[in-house]
Amino acid sequence: MSCPRGTYQDKQGGNTCISCPDGKTTKAEGATGLEKCYWEQCPIGYHRNSLTNDCDECPQGTFTDTVESPECQPCAMGYFNPIRRQRKCLQCPSKHWTRTTGSIHPTDCIGPILTMCDGVNMTGNCQTYQDIELSVTYTAQSLEVKAGKFKVCSGKNMYLRCAVITYPLRIDEISAQTELSFSPLSLESDIDDSFCYENRGEEYVPSRFYNSTVNGNGCKNWMETQHPEVGDNTYCANPDPKQRSEPWCYTHDPEVEWEYCSVPKCVWDFECYTGNGYEYRGTLARTEQGYTCQNWQSDWPHPHGYHHGNGVGDHNYGRNPGNNERAPWCFTTNLFKRWDYVNPGRCSRDKFPFYKD
């Protein structure tokens, strides 16, 4: 008797049919070996190999979320996948990003990192934070900011005394005499200029996180180039914003003089504002009531004292340069309306990502 579809008999004269592995079947009755089993439909986590017609598993850093996929999709920037045969990738902590698509490890996520320990000199029970913690359950005796910056408070839920601590900072024994004089009981990470760029990247602070181009070319040391003012480093920057639209670097490739880097663009405080908008650097130039904003370097029709600094300059975008209003604002071009608020929207995690390609 022939074995039915989905089973095979690999021993001559045998009287038992063996089932194919889960998800596989045979093309006809009477299969004589395991090699006759095949995927009739490639399941999620696999893709159809166009050369062999087999179903190949998706490797780390990729996924498929439908059956019979022609190819595995790489994890998007800001996601990673350390496991084979997956239907989705894992998201980095909310204020973290990845240099490229197809990331594999959690350590590929770039963003703020703070480690605190209940012993001095970074010993004892140590915890690492990347996002927000509103109730620290131990008394930190030492800490190290390994990347980015954090707002830390002496009370839970971001109350009582608060301070901002920024990389690089290590305190081996927290005391009244150290840069941070209290043990944090709550904390929240923040985005700084080392992780993303705004506008054309002219204010982007070069950092160790980005030192190669979008095509993988290593960056030259700026001291060996036409822009030694950037410093003795190989980090991406934009010293020439009039000619370049985002951070870049000179390369070691003799056939490629320079290339752009993969530094992501900031969204928070660019497409939306945080706090009272003091750090907003977006391009909204129309007010809540529909007035056009006046150029900050102009005194017509409204004379003023905000011509440079704190985000103002030769443009008419909403700002809060005095840090004394509740939101970004601008002087208007209407002779009878001196100033008005602009409203790019308040940043929140459910409405705005932190970075974008």
C-alpha angles and dihedrals in degrees: 000000000000118000112249123244113290093036137075141193115218099179122074111241093012120145100204126084117213119215119238116246115280112291095017131102140171128254094235145357120283100044111176104200149018090259088069090066114096141166109268087190122015106238127226109289092037135077134207112257105224093206102047099021087228125131108249121196119245111249128227114296092034140076146179123213099187134056120256094022114178091217143002116260119228117237110265121246108284092034135085139185123202095177133074124235097028131158095210142011127246119250121237117238109290097264096040132095139183129236094230143004119270097046116174110188134052086235088067087072112099120206147096116331127185126177121194128184133194090222131064121261092029094295135129122034107000127188127191120214129196104167130009135335118179098182120038106192099204139048110257114221097179138015144180130203102214097178139359124355138291137202107222128187135197092226133054121266091030094294136137119019114007134185138176117237121191138194126296098046132126124172113187094188121017112222141144089273098053127090089260109040100190139052109251117240094180134021144175129197121232136201118247135181094273094074106043142004134236129214105342095341096255090135096040111126109227110239140181090251093077118041104134136061132253088265094049099258114148117242123246120235106266090227087070093053142064090273108059088151089081088070144241097313144091097232125130115259142151110235091159107051093162090064103027127053100206142004114310142154144207112262136219090233107107090211095050114055096184141349139187118260130229096251107145122234119250118245102177112078088013108061091018136012135243129209109348094336097260090135096040111128101170129129104243107136103172124082131230090261093048101260121144114242121245119237109262092227091055126084094198126134091355121035113215145155101243105097104128141016136034092060099312123117140113095348140074101233122137115266141160099220096162093050086225105107130075095242142001114300142167143200110259133229089234111104092215098046112062099186143345140183122265117213117208089160130264115275116249132162095240093055108032133036117219097236139015136196 
